[in-house]
CSV table of C-alpha atoms in Angstrom, one decimal:
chain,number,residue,atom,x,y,z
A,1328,UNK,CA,0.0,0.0,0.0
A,1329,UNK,CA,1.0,3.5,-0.2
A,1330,UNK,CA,3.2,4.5,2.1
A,1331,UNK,CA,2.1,6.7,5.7
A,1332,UNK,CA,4.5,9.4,5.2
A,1333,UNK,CA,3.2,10.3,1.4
A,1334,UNK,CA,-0.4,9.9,2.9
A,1335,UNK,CA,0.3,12.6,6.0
A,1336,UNK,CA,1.7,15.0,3.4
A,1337,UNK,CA,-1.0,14.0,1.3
A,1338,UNK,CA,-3.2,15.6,3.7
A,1339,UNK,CA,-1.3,18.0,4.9
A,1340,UNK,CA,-1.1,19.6,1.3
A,1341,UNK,CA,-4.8,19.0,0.7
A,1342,UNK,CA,-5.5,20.9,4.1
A,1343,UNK,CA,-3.6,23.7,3.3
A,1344,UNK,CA,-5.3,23.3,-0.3
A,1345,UNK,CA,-9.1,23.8,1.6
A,1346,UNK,CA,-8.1,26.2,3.6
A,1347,UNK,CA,-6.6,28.4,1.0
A,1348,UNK,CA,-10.2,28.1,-0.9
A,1349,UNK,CA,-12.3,29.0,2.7
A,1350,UNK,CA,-10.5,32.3,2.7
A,1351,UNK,CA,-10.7,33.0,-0.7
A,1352,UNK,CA,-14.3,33.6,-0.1
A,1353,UNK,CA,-15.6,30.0,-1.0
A,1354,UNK,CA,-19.3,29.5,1.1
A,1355,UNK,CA,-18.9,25.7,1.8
A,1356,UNK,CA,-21.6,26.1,4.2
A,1357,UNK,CA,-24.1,26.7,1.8
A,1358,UNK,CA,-23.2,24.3,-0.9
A,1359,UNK,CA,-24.7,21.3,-1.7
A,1360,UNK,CA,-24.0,18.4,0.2
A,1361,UNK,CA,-24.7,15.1,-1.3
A,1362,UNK,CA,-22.2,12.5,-2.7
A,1363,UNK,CA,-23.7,13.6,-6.4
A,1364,UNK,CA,-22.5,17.2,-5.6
A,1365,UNK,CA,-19.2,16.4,-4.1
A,1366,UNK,CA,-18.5,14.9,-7.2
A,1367,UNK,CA,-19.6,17.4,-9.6
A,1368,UNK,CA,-17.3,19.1,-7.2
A,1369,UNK,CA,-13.9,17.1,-8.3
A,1370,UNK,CA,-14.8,17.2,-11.6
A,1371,UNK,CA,-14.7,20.9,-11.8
A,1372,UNK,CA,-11.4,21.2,-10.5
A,1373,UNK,CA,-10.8,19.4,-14.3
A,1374,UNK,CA,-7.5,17.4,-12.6
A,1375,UNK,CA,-6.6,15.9,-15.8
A,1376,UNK,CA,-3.1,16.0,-15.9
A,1377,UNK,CA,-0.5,14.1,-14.1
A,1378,UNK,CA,-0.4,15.1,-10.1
A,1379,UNK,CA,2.6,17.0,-10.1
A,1380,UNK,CA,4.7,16.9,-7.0
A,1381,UNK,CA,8.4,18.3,-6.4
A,1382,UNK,CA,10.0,15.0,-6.8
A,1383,UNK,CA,8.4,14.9,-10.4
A,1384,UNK,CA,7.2,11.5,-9.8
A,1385,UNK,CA,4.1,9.8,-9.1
A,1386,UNK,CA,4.1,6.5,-7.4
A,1387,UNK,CA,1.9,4.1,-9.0
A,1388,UNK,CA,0.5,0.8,-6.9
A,1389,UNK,CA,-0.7,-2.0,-8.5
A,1390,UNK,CA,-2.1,-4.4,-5.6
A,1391,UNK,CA,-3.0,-7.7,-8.0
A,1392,UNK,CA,-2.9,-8.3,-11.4
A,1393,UNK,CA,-4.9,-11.4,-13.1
A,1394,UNK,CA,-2.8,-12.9,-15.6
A,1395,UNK,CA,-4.3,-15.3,-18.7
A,1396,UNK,CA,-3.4,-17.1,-21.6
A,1397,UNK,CA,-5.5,-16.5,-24.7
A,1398,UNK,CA,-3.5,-18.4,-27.0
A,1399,UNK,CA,0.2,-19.6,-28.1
A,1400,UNK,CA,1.0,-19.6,-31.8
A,1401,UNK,CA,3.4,-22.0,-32.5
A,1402,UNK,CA,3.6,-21.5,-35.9
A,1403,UNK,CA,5.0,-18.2,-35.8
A,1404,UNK,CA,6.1,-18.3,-32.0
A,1405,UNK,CA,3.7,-16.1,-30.3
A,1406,UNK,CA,1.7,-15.9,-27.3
A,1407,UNK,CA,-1.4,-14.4,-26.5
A,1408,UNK,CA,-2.4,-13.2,-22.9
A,1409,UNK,CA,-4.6,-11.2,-21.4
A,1410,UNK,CA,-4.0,-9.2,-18.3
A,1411,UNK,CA,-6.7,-7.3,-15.4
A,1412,UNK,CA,-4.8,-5.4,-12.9
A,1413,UNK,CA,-6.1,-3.0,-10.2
A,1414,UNK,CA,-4.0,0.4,-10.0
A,1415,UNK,CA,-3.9,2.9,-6.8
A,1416,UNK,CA,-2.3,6.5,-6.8
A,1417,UNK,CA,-2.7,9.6,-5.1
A,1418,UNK,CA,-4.0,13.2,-6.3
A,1419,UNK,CA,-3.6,15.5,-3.5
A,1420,UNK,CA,-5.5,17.9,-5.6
A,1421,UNK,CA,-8.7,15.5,-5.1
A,1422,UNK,CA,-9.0,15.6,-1.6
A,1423,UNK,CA,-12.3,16.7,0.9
A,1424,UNK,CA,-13.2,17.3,4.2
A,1425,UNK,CA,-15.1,14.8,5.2
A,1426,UNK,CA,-16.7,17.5,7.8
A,1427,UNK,CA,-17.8,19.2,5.1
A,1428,UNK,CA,-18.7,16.3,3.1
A,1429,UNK,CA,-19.3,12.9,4.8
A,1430,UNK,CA,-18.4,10.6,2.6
A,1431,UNK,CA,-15.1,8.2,2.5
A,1432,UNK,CA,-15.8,7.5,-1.3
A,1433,UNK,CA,-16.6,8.6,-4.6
A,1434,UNK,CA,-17.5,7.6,-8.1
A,1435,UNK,CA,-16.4,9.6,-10.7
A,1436,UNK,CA,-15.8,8.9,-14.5
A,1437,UNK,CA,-12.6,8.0,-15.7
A,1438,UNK,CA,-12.2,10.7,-18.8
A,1439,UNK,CA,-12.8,13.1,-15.9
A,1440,UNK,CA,-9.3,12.8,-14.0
A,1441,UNK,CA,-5.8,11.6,-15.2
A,1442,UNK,CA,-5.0,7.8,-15.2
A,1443,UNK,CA,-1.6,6.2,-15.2
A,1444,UNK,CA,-0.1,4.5,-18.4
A,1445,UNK,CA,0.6,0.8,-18.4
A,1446,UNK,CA,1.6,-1.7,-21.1
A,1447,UNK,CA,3.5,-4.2,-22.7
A,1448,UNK,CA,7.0,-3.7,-23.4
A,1449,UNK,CA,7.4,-6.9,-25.5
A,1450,UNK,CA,4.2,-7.0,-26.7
A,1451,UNK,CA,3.4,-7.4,-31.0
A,1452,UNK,CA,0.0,-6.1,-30.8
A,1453,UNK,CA,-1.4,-4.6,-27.0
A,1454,UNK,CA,-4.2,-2.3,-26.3
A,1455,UNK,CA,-5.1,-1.3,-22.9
A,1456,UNK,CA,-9.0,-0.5,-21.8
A,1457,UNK,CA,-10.7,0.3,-19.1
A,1458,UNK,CA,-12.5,-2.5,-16.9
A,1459,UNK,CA,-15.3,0.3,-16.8
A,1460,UNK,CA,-16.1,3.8,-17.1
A,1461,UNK,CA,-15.8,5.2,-13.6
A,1462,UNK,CA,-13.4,4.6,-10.7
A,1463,UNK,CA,-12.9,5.4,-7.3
A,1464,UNK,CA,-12.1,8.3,-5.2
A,1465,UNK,CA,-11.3,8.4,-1.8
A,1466,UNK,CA,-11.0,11.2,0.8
A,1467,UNK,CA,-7.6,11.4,1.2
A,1468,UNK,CA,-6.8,11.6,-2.8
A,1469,UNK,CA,-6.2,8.0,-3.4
A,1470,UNK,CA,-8.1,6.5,-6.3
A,1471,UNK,CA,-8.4,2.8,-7.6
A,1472,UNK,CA,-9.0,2.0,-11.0
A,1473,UNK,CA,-9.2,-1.2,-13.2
A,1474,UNK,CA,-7.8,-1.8,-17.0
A,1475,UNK,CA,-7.5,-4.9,-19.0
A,1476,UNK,CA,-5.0,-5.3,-21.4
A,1477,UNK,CA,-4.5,-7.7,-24.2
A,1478,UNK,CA,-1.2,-8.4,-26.1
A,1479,UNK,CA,0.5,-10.7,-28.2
A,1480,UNK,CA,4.0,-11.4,-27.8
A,1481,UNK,CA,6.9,-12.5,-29.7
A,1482,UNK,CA,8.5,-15.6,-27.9
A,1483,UNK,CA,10.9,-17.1,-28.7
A,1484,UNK,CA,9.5,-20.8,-27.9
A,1485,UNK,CA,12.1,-23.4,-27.3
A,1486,UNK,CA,10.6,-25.9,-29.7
A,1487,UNK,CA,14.0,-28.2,-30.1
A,1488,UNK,CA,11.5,-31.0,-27.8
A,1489,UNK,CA,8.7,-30.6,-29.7
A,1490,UNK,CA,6.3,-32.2,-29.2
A,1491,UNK,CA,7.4,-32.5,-25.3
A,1492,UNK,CA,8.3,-29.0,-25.3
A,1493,UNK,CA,8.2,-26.5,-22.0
A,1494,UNK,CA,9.3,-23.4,-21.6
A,1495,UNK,CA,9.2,-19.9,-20.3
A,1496,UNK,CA,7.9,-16.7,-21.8
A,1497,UNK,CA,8.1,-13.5,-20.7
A,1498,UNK,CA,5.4,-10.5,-20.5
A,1499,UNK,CA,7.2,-7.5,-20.0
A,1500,UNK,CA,5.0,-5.0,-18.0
A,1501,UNK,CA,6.3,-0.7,-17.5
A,1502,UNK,CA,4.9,2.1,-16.6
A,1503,UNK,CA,6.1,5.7,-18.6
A,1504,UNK,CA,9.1,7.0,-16.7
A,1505,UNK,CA,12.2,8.9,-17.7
A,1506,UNK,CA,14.5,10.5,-15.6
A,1507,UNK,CA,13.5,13.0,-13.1
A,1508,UNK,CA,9.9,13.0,-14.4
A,1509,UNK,CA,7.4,10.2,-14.7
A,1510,UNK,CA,5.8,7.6,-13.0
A,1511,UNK,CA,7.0,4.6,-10.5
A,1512,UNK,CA,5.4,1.3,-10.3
A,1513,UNK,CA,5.3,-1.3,-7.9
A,1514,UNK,CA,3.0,-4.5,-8.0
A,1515,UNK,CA,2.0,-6.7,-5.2
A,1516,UNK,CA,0.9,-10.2,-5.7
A,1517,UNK,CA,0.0,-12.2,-9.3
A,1518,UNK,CA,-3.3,-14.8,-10.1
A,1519,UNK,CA,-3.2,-17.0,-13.0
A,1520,UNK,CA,-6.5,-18.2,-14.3
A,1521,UNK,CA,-7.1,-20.7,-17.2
A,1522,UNK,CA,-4.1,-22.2,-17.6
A,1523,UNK,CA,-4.9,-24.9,-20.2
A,1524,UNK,CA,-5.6,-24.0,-24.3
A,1525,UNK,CA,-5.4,-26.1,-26.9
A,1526,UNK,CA,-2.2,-28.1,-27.0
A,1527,UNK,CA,-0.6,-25.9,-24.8
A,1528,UNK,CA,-1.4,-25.9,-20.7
A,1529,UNK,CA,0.3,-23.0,-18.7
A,1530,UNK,CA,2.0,-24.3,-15.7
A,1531,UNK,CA,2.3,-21.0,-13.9
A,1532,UNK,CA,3.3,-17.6,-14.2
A,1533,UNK,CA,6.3,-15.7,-11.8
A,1534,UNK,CA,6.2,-12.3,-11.0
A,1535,UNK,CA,9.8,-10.5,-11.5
A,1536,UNK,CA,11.3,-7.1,-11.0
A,1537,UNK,CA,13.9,-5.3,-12.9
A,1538,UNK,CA,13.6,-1.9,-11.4
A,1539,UNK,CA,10.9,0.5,-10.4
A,1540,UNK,CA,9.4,1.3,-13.7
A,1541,UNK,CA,9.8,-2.9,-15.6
A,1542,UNK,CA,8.2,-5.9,-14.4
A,1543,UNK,CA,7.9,-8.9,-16.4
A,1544,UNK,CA,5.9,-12.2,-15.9
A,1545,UNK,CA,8.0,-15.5,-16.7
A,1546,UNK,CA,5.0,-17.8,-18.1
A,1547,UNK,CA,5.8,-21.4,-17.9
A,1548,UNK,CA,4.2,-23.0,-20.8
A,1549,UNK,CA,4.0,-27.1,-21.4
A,1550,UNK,CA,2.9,-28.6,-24.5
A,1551,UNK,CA,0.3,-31.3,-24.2
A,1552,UNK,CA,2.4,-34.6,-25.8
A,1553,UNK,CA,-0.9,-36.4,-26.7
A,1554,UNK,CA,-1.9,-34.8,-29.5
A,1555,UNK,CA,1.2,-34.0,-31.5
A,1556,UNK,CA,2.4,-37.4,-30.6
A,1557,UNK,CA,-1.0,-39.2,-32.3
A,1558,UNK,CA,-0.4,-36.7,-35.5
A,1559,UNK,CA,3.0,-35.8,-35.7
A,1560,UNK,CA,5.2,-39.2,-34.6
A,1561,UNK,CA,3.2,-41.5,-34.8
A,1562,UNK,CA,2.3,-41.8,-38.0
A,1563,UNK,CA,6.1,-42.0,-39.3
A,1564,UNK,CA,6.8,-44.5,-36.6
A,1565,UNK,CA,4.2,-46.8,-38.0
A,1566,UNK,CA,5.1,-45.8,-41.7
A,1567,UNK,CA,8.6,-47.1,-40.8
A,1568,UNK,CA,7.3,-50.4,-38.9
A,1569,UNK,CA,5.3,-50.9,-42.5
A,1570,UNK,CA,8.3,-50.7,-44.7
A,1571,UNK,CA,10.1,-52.8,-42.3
A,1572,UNK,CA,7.7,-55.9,-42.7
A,1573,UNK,CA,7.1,-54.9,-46.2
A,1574,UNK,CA,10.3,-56.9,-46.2
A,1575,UNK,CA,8.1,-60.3,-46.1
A,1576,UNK,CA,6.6,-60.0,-49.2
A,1577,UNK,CA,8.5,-62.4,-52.1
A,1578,UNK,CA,11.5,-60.8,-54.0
A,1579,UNK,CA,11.2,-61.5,-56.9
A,1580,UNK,CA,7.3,-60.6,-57.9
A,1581,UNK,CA,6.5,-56.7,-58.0
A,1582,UNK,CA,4.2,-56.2,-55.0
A,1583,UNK,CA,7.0,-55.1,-53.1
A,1584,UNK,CA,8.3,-52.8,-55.1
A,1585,UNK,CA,5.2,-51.1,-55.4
A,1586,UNK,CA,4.2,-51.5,-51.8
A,1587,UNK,CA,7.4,-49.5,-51.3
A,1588,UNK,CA,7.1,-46.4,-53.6
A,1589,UNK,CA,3.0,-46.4,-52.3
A,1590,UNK,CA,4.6,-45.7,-48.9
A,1591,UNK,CA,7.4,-43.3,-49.9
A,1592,UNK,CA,4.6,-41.2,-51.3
A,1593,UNK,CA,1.9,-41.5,-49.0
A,1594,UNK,CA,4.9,-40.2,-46.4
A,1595,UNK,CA,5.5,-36.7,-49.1
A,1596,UNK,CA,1.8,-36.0,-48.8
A,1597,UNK,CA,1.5,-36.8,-45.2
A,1598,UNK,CA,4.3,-34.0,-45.1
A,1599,UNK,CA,2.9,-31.7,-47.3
A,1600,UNK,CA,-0.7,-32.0,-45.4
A,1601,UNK,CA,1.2,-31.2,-41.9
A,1602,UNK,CA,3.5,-28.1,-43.4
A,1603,UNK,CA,1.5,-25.9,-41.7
A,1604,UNK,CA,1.1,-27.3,-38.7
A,1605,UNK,CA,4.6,-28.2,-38.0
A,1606,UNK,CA,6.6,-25.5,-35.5
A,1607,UNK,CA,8.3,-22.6,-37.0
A,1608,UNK,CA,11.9,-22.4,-36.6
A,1609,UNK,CA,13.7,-20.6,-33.7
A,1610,UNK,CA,16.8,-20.1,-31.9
A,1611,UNK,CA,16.4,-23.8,-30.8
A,1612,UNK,CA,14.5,-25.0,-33.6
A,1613,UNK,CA,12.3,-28.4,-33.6
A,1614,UNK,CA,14.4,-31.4,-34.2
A,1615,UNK,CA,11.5,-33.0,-35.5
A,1616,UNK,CA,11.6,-31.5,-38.4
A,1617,UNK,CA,14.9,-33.5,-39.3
A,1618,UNK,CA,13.2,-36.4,-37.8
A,1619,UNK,CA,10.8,-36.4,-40.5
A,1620,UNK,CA,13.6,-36.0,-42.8
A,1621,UNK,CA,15.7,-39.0,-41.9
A,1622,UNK,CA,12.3,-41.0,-42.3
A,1623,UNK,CA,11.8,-40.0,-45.4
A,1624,UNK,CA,15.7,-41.1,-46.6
A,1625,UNK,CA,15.2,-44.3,-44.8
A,1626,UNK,CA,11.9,-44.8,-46.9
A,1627,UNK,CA,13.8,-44.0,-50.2
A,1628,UNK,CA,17.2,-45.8,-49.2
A,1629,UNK,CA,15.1,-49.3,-48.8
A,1630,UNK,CA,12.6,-48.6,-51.9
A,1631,UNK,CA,16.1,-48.4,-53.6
A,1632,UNK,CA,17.2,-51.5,-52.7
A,1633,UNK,CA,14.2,-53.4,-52.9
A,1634,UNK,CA,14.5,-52.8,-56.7
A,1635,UNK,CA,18.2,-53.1,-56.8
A,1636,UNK,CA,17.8,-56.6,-55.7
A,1637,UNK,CA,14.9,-57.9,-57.8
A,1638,UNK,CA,17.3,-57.0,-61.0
A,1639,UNK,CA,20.0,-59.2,-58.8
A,1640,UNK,CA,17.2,-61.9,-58.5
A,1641,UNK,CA,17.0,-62.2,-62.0
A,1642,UNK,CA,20.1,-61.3,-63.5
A,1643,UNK,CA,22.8,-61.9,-60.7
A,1644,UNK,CA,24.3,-58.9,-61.7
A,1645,UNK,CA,24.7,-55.4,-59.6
A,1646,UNK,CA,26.2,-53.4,-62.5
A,1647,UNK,CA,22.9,-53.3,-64.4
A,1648,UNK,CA,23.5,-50.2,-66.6
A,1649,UNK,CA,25.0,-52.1,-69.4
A,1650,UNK,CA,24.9,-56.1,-69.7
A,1651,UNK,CA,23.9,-58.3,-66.6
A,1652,UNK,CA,26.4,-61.0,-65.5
A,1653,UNK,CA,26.2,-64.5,-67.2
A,1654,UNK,CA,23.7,-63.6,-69.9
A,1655,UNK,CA,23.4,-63.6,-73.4
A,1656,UNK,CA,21.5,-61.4,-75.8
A,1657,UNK,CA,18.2,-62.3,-76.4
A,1658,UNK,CA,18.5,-62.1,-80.2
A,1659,UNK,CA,20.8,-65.1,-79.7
A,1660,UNK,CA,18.8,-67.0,-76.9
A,1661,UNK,CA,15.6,-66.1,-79.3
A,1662,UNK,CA,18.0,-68.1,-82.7
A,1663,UNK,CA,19.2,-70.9,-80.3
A,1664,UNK,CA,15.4,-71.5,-79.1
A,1665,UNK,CA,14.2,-71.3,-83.0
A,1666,UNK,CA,16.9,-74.0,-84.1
A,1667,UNK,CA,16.3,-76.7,-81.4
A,1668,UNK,CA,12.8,-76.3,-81.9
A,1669,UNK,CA,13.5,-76.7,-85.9
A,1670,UNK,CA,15.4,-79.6,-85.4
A,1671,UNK,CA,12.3,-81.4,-83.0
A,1672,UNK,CA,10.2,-81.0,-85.6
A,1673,UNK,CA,11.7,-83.1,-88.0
A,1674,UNK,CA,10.5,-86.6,-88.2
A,1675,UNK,CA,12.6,-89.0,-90.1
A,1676,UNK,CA,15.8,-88.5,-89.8
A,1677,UNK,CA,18.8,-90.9,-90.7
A,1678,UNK,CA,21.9,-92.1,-88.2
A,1679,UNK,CA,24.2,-89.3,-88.7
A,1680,UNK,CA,21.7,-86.8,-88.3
A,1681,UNK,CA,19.9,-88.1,-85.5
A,1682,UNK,CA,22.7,-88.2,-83.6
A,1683,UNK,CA,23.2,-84.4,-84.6
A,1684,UNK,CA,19.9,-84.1,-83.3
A,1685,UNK,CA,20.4,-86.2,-79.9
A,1686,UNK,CA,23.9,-83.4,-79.6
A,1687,UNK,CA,21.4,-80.8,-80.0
A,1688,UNK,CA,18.7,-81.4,-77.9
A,1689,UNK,CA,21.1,-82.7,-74.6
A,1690,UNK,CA,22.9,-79.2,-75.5
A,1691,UNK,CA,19.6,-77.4,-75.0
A,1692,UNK,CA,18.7,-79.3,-72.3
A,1693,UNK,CA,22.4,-78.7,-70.4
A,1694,UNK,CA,21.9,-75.0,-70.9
A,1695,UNK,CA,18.2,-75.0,-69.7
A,1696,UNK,CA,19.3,-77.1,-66.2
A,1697,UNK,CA,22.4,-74.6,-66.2
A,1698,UNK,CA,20.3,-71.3,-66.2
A,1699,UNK,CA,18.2,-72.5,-64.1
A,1700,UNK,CA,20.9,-73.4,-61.3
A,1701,UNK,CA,22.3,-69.8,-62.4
A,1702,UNK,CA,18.8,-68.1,-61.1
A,1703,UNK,CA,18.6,-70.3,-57.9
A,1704,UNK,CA,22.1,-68.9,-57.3
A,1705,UNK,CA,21.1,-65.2,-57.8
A,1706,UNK,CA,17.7,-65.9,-56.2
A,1707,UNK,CA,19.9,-67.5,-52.8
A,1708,UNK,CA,22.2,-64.6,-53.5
A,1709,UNK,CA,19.7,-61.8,-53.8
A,1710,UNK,CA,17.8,-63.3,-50.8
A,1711,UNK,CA,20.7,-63.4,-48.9
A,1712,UNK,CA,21.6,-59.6,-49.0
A,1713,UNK,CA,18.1,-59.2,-48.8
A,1714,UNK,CA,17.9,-60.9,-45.5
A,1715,UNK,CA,21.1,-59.2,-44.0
A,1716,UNK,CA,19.7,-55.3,-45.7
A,1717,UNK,CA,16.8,-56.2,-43.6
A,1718,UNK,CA,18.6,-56.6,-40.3
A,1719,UNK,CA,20.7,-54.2,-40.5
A,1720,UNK,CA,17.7,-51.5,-41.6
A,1721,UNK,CA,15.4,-53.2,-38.5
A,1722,UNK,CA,18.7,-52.7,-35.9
A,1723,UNK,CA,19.6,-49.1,-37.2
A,1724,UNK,CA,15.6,-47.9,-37.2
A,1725,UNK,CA,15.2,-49.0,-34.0
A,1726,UNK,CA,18.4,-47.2,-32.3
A,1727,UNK,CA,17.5,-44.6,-34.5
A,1728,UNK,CA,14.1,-43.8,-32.8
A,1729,UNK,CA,14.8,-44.8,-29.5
A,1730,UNK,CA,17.6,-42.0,-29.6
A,1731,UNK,CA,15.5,-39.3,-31.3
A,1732,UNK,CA,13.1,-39.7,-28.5
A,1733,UNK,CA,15.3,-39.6,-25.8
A,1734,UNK,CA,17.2,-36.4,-27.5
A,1735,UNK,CA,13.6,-34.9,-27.6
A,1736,UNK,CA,13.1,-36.0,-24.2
A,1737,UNK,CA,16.1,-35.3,-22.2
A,1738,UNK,CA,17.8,-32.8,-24.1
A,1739,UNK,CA,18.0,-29.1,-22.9
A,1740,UNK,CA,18.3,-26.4,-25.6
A,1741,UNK,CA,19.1,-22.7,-24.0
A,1742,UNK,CA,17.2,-19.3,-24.8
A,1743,UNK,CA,17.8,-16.0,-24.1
A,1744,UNK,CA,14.3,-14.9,-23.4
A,1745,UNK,CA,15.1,-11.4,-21.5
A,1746,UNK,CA,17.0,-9.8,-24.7
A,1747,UNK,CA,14.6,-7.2,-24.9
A,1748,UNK,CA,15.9,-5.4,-21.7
């Protein structure tokens, strides 16, 4: 509260103030009495500039102030609040004698008297109003009044956890000063009401003190992990689990393949879709973002080799930009087939030729038996690195995601949320 020594001056002044306007030929005994008149009374004196003292400064007192959170962009890292504080100063210059005019209190509008200035120093967007359109008076000069102000402000959001982000953000609170002249401020005590909204649930709010004239409020906001965690990971954790048993399907027929590149771009849309939803970048930006992006390499790096080795399966060759190990062109294969089946269809034939013949056909039936070990041996060798790509791809995604969420869990990324000061 004010302070007993201002208070006795207080008086003291306005005393001297009433007494001054008695012998300057002022009839109080005949004026009008009622609490109506004593404020027509204060009005007319037409106070509305700032009490003026020798100091230069009026001491403001702010006893509470109700703090709220309206809403927290995360998108473009900013948070909405919304702020109701009760203010107390003195005007010596509105005092009465309660002799004259019994009364402790009075209502009088607010345009009618000079109100302190207070706002947000950090704040985007603010605008200050008046909780209503009169305040109160009371014998001895004080008055109390009510604003509300609303602001957004730009936080810089430690998002590197997202989506198990918590931080703190300041709202930066001053009254007009400058050296010499101006106002002082001190506030009492802080209420927080409604802390939860939407994904984000406000843990508490601290009041702090720079000096006389800059307070700020250190929010303490905690994102709600449900919701981004159903959307957001979720969805690539299972995308990855899919890709990883796509692995069961055969080699060598196309399903795979094509269960593969379905998933790679069902994951590009599913990015696309959540663009504008994902956290903007900061100071300590989300490391989700590159979350997303190793899940999408690890999508393309197995579709890759899923169609790398079904053209080993075949062909048994890894250089497959030119000619394929242990093949022959087809135009050959195509002459060979042609021939053999020439010869079959002849049906007398003499010694010499049927012999010829019998050369021919256990030729053609050599080379068949021959290929066909050939593919078993691609097919056991493609399998093979199929087998062991699959391993390795299931060990390294699983340390992979246990590690990204204990890094979003555990780690601690550091912002200097006071650099407007």
């Amino acid at each position: 509260m004010l302070s007993q020594t201002q208070r006795g001056l207080g008086l003291l002044r306005a005393a001297l103030v009433w007494t001054l306007l008695s012998l300057g030929g002022a009839d109080v005994s005949n004026t009008c009495r009622t609490r109506r008149c004593l404020a027509d009374m204060l009005v007319n004196r037409k106070l509305i500039t700032q009490p003026q003292h020798d100091n230069c400064s009026e001491y403001i007192f702010v006893p509470s102030i109700e703090y709220q959170t309206i809403k927290v962009d995360t998108k473009n890292l900013r948070l909405g609040c919304r702020l109701r504080a009760t203010i107390e100063w003195i005007d010596y210059d509105l005092y009465w004698d309660i002799s004259v005019y019994p009364y402790n209190e009075v209502i009088l509008p607010v345009s009618k008297v000079w109100t302190p200035d207070i706002f947000v120093t950090n704040g985007i967007s603010a605008s200050t109003q008046n909780s209503f359109r009169d305040l109160i008076v009371f014998s001895n000069g004080t008055l109390r009044h009510r604003v509300v102000m609303a602001a957004e402000v730009n936080c810089e959001f430690n998002l590197f956890n997202y989506p198990f982000a918590e931080d703190q953000c300041p709202v930066a609170i001053e009254t007009w000063s400058t050296r010499g002249c101006g106002t002082t401020m001190e506030i009492g005590h802080l209420e927080v009401f409604d802390g939860s909204h939407g994904d984000w649930e406000t843990l508490g709010a601290y009041l702090h003190s720079e000096s006389r004239e800059q307070y700020y409020i250190s929010v303490v906001l905690k994102i709600r992990q449900q919701n981004p965690f159903i959307t957001l990971m979720l969805p690539s954790i299972l995308l990855i689990l899919a890709d990883m048993v796509s692995f069961a399907l055969p080699l060598g027929c196309g399903e795979r393949n094509s269960f593969k590149v379905t998933l790679v771009l069902s994951f590009t849309m599913f990015l696309l879709i959540l663009n504008d939803h994902l956290p903007g970048d900061s100071e300590c930006g989300p490391v989700i973002k590159n979350h997303f992006c190793v899940c999408l390499v690890l999508l393309v790096v197995s579709m890759l080799v899923s169609m790398v080795l079904t053209r080993v399966a075949k062909d048994g060759g890894l250089i497959f930009c030119c000619f394929a190990r242990g093949t022959k062109p087809a135009s050959k294969q195509r002459r060979a087939s042609e021939e053999v089946k020439a010869d079959i269809s002849v049906i007398q034939l003499g010694d010499s030729e049927e012999n010829e013949m019998h050369r021919k056909l256990t030729d053609f039936l050599d080379a068949s038996k021959a290929k066909e070990a050939e593919r078993d041996r691609n097919e056991a060798f493609a399998d093979m690195l199929d087998k062991a790509f699959f391993w390795l791809y299931f060990i390294l995604g699983t340390l992979y995601f246990c590690a990204m969420i204990t890094v979003m869990v555990k780690y601690e990324c550091k912002v200097n949320h006071l650099d407007f000061f």
